CSV table of C-alpha atoms in Angstrom, one decimal:
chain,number,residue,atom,x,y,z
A,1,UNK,CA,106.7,51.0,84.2
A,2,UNK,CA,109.6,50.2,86.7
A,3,UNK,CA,112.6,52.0,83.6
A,4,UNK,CA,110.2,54.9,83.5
A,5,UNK,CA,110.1,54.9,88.0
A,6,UNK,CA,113.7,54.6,87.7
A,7,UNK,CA,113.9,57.0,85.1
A,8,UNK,CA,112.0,60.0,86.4
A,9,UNK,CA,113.7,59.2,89.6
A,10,UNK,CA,117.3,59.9,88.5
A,11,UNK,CA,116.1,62.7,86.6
A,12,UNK,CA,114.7,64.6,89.4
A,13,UNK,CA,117.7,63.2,91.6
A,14,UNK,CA,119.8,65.4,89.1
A,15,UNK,CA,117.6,68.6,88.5
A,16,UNK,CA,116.9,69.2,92.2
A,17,UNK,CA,120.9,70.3,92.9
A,18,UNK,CA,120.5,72.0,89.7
A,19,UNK,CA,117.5,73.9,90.9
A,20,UNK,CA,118.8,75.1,94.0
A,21,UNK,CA,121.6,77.1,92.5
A,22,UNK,CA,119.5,78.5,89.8
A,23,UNK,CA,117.5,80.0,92.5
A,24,UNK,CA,120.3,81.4,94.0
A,25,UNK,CA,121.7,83.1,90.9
A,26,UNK,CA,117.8,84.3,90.2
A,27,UNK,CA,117.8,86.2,93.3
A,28,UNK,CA,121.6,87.4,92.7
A,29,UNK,CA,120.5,88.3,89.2
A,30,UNK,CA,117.5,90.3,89.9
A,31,UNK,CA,119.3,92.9,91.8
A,32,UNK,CA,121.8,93.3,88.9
A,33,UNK,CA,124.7,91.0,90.0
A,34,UNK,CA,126.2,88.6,88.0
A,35,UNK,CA,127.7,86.0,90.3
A,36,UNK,CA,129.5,83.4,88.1
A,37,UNK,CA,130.6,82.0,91.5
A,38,UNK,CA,127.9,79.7,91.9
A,39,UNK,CA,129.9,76.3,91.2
A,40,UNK,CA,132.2,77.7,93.8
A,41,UNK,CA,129.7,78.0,96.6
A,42,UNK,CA,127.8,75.2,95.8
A,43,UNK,CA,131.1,73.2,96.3
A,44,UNK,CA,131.4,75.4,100.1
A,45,UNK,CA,127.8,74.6,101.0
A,46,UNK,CA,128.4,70.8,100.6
A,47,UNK,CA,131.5,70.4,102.3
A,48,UNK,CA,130.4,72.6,105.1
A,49,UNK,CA,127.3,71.0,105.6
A,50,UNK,CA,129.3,67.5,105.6
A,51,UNK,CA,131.5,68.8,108.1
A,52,UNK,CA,129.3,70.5,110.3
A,53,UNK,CA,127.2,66.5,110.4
A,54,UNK,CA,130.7,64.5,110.7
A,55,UNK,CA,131.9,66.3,113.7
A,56,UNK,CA,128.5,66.5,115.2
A,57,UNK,CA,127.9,63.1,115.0
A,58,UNK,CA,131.5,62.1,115.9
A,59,UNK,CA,131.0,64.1,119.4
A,60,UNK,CA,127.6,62.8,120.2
A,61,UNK,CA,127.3,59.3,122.0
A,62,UNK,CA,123.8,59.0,120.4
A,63,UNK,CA,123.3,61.3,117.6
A,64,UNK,CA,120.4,62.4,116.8
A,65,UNK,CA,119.0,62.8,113.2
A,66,UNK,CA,117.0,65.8,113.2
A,67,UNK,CA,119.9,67.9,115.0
A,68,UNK,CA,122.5,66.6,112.4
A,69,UNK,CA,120.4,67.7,109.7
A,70,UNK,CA,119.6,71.7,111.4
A,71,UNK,CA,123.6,71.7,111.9
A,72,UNK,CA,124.7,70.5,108.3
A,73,UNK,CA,121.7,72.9,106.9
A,74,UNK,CA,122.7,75.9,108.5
A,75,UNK,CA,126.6,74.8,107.9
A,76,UNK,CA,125.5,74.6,103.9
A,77,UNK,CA,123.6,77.5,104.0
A,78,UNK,CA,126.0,80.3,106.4
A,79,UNK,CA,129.5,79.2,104.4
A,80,UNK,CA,128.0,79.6,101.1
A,81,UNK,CA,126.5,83.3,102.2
A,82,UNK,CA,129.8,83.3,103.4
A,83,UNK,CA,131.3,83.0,99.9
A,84,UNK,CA,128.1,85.4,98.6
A,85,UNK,CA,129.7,88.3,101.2
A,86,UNK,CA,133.1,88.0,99.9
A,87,UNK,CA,131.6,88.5,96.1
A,88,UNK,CA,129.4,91.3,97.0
A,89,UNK,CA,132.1,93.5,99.1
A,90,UNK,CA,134.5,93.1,96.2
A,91,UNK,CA,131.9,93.4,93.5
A,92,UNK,CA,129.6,96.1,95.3
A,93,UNK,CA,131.7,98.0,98.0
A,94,UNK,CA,134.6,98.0,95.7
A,95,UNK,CA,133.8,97.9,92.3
A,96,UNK,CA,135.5,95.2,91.4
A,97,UNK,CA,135.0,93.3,88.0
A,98,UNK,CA,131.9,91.1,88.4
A,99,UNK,CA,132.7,88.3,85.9
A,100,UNK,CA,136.8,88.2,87.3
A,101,UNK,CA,135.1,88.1,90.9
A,102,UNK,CA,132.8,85.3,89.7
A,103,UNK,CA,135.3,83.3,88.2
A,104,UNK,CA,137.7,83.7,91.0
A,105,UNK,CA,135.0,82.4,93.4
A,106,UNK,CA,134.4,79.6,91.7
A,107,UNK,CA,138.1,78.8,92.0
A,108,UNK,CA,138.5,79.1,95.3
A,109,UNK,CA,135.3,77.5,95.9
A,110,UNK,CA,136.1,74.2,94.3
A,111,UNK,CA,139.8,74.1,95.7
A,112,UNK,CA,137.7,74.5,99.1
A,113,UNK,CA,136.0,71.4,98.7
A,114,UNK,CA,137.9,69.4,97.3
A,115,UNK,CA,141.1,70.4,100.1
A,116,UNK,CA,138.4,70.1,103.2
A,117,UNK,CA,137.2,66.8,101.7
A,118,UNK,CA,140.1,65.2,101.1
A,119,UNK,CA,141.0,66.6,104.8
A,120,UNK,CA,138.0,64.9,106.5
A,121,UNK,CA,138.4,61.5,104.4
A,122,UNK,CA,141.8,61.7,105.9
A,123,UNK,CA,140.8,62.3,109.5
A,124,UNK,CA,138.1,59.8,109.1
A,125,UNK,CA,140.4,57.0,108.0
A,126,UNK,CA,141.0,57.1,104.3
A,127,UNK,CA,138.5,58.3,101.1
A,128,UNK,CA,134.7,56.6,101.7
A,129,UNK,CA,135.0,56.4,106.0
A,130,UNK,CA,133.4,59.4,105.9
A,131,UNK,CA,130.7,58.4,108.5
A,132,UNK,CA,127.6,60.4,108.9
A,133,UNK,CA,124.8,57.7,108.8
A,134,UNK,CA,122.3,59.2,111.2
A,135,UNK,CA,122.5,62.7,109.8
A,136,UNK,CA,122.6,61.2,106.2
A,137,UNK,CA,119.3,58.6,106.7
A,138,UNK,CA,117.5,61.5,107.7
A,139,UNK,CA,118.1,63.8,104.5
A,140,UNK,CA,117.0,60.7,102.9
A,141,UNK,CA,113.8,60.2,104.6
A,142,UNK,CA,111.0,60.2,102.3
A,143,UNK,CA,107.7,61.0,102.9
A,144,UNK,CA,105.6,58.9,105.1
A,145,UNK,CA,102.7,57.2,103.5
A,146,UNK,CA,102.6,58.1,100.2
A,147,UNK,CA,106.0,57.2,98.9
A,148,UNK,CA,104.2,53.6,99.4
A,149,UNK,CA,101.4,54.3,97.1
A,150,UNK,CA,103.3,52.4,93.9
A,151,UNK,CA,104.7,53.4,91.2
A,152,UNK,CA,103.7,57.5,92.1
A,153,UNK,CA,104.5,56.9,95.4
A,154,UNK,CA,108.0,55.6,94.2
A,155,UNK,CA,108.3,58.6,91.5
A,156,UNK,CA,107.5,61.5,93.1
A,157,UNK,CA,107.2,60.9,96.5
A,158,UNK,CA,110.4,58.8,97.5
A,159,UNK,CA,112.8,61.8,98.1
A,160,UNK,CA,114.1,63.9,100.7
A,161,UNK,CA,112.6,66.8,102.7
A,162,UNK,CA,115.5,69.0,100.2
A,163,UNK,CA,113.8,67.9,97.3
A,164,UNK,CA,110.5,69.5,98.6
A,165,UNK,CA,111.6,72.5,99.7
A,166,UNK,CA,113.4,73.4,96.1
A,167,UNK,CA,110.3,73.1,94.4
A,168,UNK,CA,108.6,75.4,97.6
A,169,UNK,CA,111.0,77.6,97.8
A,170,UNK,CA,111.4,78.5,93.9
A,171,UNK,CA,107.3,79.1,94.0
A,172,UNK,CA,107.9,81.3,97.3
A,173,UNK,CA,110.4,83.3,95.4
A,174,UNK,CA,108.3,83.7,92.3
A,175,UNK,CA,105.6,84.8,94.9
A,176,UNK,CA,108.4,87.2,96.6
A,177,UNK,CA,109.2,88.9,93.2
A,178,UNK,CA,105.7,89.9,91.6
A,179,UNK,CA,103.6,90.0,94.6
A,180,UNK,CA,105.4,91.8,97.4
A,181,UNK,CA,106.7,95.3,97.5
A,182,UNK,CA,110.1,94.1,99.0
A,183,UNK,CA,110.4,91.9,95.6
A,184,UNK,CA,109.5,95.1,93.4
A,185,UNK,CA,111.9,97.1,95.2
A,186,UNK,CA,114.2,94.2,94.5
A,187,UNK,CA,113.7,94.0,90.4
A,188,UNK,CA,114.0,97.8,90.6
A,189,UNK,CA,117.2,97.8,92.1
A,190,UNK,CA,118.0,95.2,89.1
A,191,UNK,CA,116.9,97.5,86.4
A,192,UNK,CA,117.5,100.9,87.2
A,193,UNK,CA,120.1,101.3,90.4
A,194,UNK,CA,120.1,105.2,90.2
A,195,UNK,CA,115.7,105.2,89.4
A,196,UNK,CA,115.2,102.9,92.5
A,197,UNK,CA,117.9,105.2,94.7
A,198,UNK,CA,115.8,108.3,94.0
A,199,UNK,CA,113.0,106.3,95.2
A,200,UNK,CA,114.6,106.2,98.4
A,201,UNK,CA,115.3,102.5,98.0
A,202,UNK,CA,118.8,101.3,99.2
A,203,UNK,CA,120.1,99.6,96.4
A,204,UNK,CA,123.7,98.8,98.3
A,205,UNK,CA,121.4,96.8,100.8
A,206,UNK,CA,119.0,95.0,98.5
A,207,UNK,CA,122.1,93.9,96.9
A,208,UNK,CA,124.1,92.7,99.3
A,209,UNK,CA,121.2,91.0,101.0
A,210,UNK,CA,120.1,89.0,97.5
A,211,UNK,CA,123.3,88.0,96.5
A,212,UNK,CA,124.3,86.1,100.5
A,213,UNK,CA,121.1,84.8,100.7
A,214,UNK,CA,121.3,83.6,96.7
A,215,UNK,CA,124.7,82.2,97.7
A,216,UNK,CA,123.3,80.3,100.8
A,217,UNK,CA,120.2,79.0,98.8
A,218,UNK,CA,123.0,77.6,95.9
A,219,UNK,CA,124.6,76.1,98.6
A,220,UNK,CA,121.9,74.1,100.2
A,221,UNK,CA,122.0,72.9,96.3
A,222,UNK,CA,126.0,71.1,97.3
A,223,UNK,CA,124.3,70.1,100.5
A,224,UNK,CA,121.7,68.4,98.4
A,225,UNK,CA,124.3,66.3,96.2
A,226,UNK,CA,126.4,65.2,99.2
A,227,UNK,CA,123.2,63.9,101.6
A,228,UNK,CA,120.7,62.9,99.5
A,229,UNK,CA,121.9,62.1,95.9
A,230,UNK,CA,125.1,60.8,97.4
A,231,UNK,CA,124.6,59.6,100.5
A,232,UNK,CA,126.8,61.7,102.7
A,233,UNK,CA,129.9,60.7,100.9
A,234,UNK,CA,132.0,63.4,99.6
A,235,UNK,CA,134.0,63.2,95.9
A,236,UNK,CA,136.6,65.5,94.6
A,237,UNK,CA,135.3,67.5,91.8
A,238,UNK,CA,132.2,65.4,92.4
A,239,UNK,CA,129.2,68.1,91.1
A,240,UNK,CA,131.1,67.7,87.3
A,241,UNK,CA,129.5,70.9,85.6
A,242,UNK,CA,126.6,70.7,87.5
A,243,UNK,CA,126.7,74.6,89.0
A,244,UNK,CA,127.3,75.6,85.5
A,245,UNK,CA,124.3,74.1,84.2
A,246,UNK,CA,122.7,75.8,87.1
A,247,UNK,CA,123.4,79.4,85.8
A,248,UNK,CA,122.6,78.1,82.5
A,249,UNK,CA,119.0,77.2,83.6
A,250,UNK,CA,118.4,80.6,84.5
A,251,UNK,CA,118.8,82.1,81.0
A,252,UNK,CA,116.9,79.1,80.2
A,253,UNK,CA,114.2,79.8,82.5
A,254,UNK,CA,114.0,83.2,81.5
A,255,UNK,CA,114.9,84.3,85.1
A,256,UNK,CA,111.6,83.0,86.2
A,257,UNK,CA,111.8,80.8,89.4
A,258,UNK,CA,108.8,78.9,88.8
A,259,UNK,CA,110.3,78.0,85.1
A,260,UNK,CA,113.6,77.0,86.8
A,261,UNK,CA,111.3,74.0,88.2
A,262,UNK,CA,110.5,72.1,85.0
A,263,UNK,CA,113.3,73.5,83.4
A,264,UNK,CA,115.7,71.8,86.1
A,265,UNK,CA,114.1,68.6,85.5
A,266,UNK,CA,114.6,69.0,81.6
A,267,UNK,CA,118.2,69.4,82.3
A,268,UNK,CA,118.5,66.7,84.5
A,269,UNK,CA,116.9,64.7,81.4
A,270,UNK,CA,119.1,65.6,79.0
A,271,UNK,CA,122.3,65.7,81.8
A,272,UNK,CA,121.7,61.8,81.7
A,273,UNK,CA,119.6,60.4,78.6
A,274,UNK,CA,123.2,59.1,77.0
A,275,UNK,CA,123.3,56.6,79.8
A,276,UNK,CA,120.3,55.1,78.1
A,277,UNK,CA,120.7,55.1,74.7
A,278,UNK,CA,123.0,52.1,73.5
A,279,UNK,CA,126.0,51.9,71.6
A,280,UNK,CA,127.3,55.7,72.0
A,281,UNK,CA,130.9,56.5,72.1
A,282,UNK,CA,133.0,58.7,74.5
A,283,UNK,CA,132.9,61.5,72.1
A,284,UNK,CA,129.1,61.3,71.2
A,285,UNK,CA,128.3,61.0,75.1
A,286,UNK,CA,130.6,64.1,75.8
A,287,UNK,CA,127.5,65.4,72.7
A,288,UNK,CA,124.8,64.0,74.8
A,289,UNK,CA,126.4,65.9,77.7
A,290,UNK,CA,125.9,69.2,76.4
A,291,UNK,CA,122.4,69.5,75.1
A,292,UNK,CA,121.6,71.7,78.0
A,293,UNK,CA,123.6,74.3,77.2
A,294,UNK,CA,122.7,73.6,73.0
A,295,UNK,CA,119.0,74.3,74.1
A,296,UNK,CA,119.6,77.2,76.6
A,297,UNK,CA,121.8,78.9,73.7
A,298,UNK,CA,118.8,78.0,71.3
A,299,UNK,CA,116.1,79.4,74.0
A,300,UNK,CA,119.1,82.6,74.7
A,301,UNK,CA,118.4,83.6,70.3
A,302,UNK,CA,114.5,83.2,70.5
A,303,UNK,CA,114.5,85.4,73.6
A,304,UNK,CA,116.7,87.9,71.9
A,305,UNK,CA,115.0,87.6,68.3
A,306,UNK,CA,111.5,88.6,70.3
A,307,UNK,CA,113.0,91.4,72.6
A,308,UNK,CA,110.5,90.9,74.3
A,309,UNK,CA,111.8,92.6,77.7
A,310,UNK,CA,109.7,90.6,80.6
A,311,UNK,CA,112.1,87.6,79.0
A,312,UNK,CA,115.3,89.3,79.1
A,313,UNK,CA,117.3,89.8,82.0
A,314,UNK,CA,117.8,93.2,84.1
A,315,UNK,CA,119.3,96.3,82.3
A,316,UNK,CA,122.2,96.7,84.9
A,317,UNK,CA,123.0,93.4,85.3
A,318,UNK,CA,127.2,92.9,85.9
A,319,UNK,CA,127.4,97.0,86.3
A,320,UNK,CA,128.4,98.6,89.2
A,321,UNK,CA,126.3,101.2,90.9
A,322,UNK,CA,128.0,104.2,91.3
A,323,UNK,CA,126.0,107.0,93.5
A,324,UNK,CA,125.6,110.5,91.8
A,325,UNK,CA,127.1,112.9,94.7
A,326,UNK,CA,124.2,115.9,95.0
């Protein structure tokens, strides 16, 4: 019982980062943008939000918990819309080549990171004195009675408030896209740009707004791996592949948020089941490594065989909208 505790617990500890910028890209990707910049800002929402608590807690004489965790959230969550504005005024305002754009974010994105990181461990005394203790033991904070009720208590309720709010926030946005009017405007704008414009729906708008609030929400996902997976330490090129896998869980979850949930906790399965099977070498666990993206590209030719077209994703994704003049 205590491998399968310890187990389930560093599976969810990997899927929940994961889940976070699949959520973002979902948004992104139902109004027809394909941000491939993902990595990038989940790199700027991590560092930001680890800035935002090391300075806040270095200026206060008795930080307080609660405050560091408002001003590394909203830190994590602005600089990565940040990075989602930059992407859409290239991609949207002017035209420029979504996958290039993409790429190029992710770039600068991880070159942010890493060069602010390295920049705080520096001005906190040298890599690991990055101090944010307060702010850090209250992203871990888990939830108050029942992660004492055992072995349930210790699997799936001995997290962080972040590891909540993914799985409420996917179910919101599910919720968001079928149920509400703005969320059908939303998939329109994702399918048919020029149908929804004659509708009188602003597609430019809808657009920008889901692609900075997808960047912010795949941001929160960095925040998650720096507070609570990590502890408020930061690591050069310390997410690996994981925003990758992130954009690969949304072809997997067949750009369904609610889907993204289990499906983030499959990858974060597969991400680390070579660490418990004996005897593997470097090459085979470099294998091991990328079943995720073996049974997304599996999931990607059933999908396609079927045609079925609530499972594909939207018909102008990666085009540009270009306005008919009347």
């Amino acid at each position: 019982m205590g491998f399968l505790v310890i187990f389930i617990q560093k599976v969810i500890g990997q899927g929940i980062g994961i889940l976070y910028g699949a959520l973002g890209e979902i948004l992104t990707e139902k109004s027809g943008n394909l941000n491939l910049g993902i990595p990038g800002m989940m790199y700027m929402g991590g560092i930001a939000g680890l800035i935002g608590a090391f300075l806040y807690e270095n200026s206060a004489a008795q930080p307080n918990g609660l405050v560091g965790v408002i001003i590394s959230f909203l830190c994590a969550f602005l600089c990565a819309a940040l990075g989602g504005l930059v992407y859409s005024i290239l991609t949207i305002t002017l035209r420029a080549n979504q996958n290039v754009t993409g790429l190029a974010l992710t770039t600068f994105g991880v070159g942010f990171g890493n060069f602010f990181g390295g920049s705080l461990s520096k001005l906190a005394g040298g890599v690991g004195q990055i101090s944010v203790a307060v702010t850090g033991a209250a992203f871990k904070t888990p939830v108050p009675g029942l992660s004492k009720l055992g072995a349930i208590g210790q699997a799936f309720f001995s997290y962080g408030f972040l590891t909540y709010l993914a799985i409420i926030l996917a179910i919101l946005l599910s919720f968001f896209l079928n149920k509400t009017r703005k969320g059908l405007n939303l998939r329109a704008v994702g399918e048919s740009p020029s149908t929804a414009d004659a509708a009188g729906i602003h597609v430019t708008a809808y657009r920008y707004l889901a692609t900075c609030i997808g960047g912010g929400l795949s941001g929160l996902g960095g925040l998650y791996f720096v507070m609570e997976y990590s502890g408020g330490t930061w690591t050069n090129n310390g997410f690996g592949d994981r925003g990758w896998l992130a954009i690969a869980l949304v072809i997997f979850a067949l750009w369904k948020p609610v889907n993204a949930i289990w499906g983030s906790l499959l990858f974060g399965g597969l991400y680390i089941l070579y660490l418990y099977i004996p005897g593997l070498s470097r090459s085979t666990q470099e294998i091991f490594k990328a079943l995720p993206y073996i049974v997304t590209i599996v999931v990607l030719i059933i999908t396609s065989l079927r045609k079925e077209r609530e499972h594909q994703p939207p018909a102008s994704l990666g085009r540009a909208y270009f306005r008919e003049e009347r």
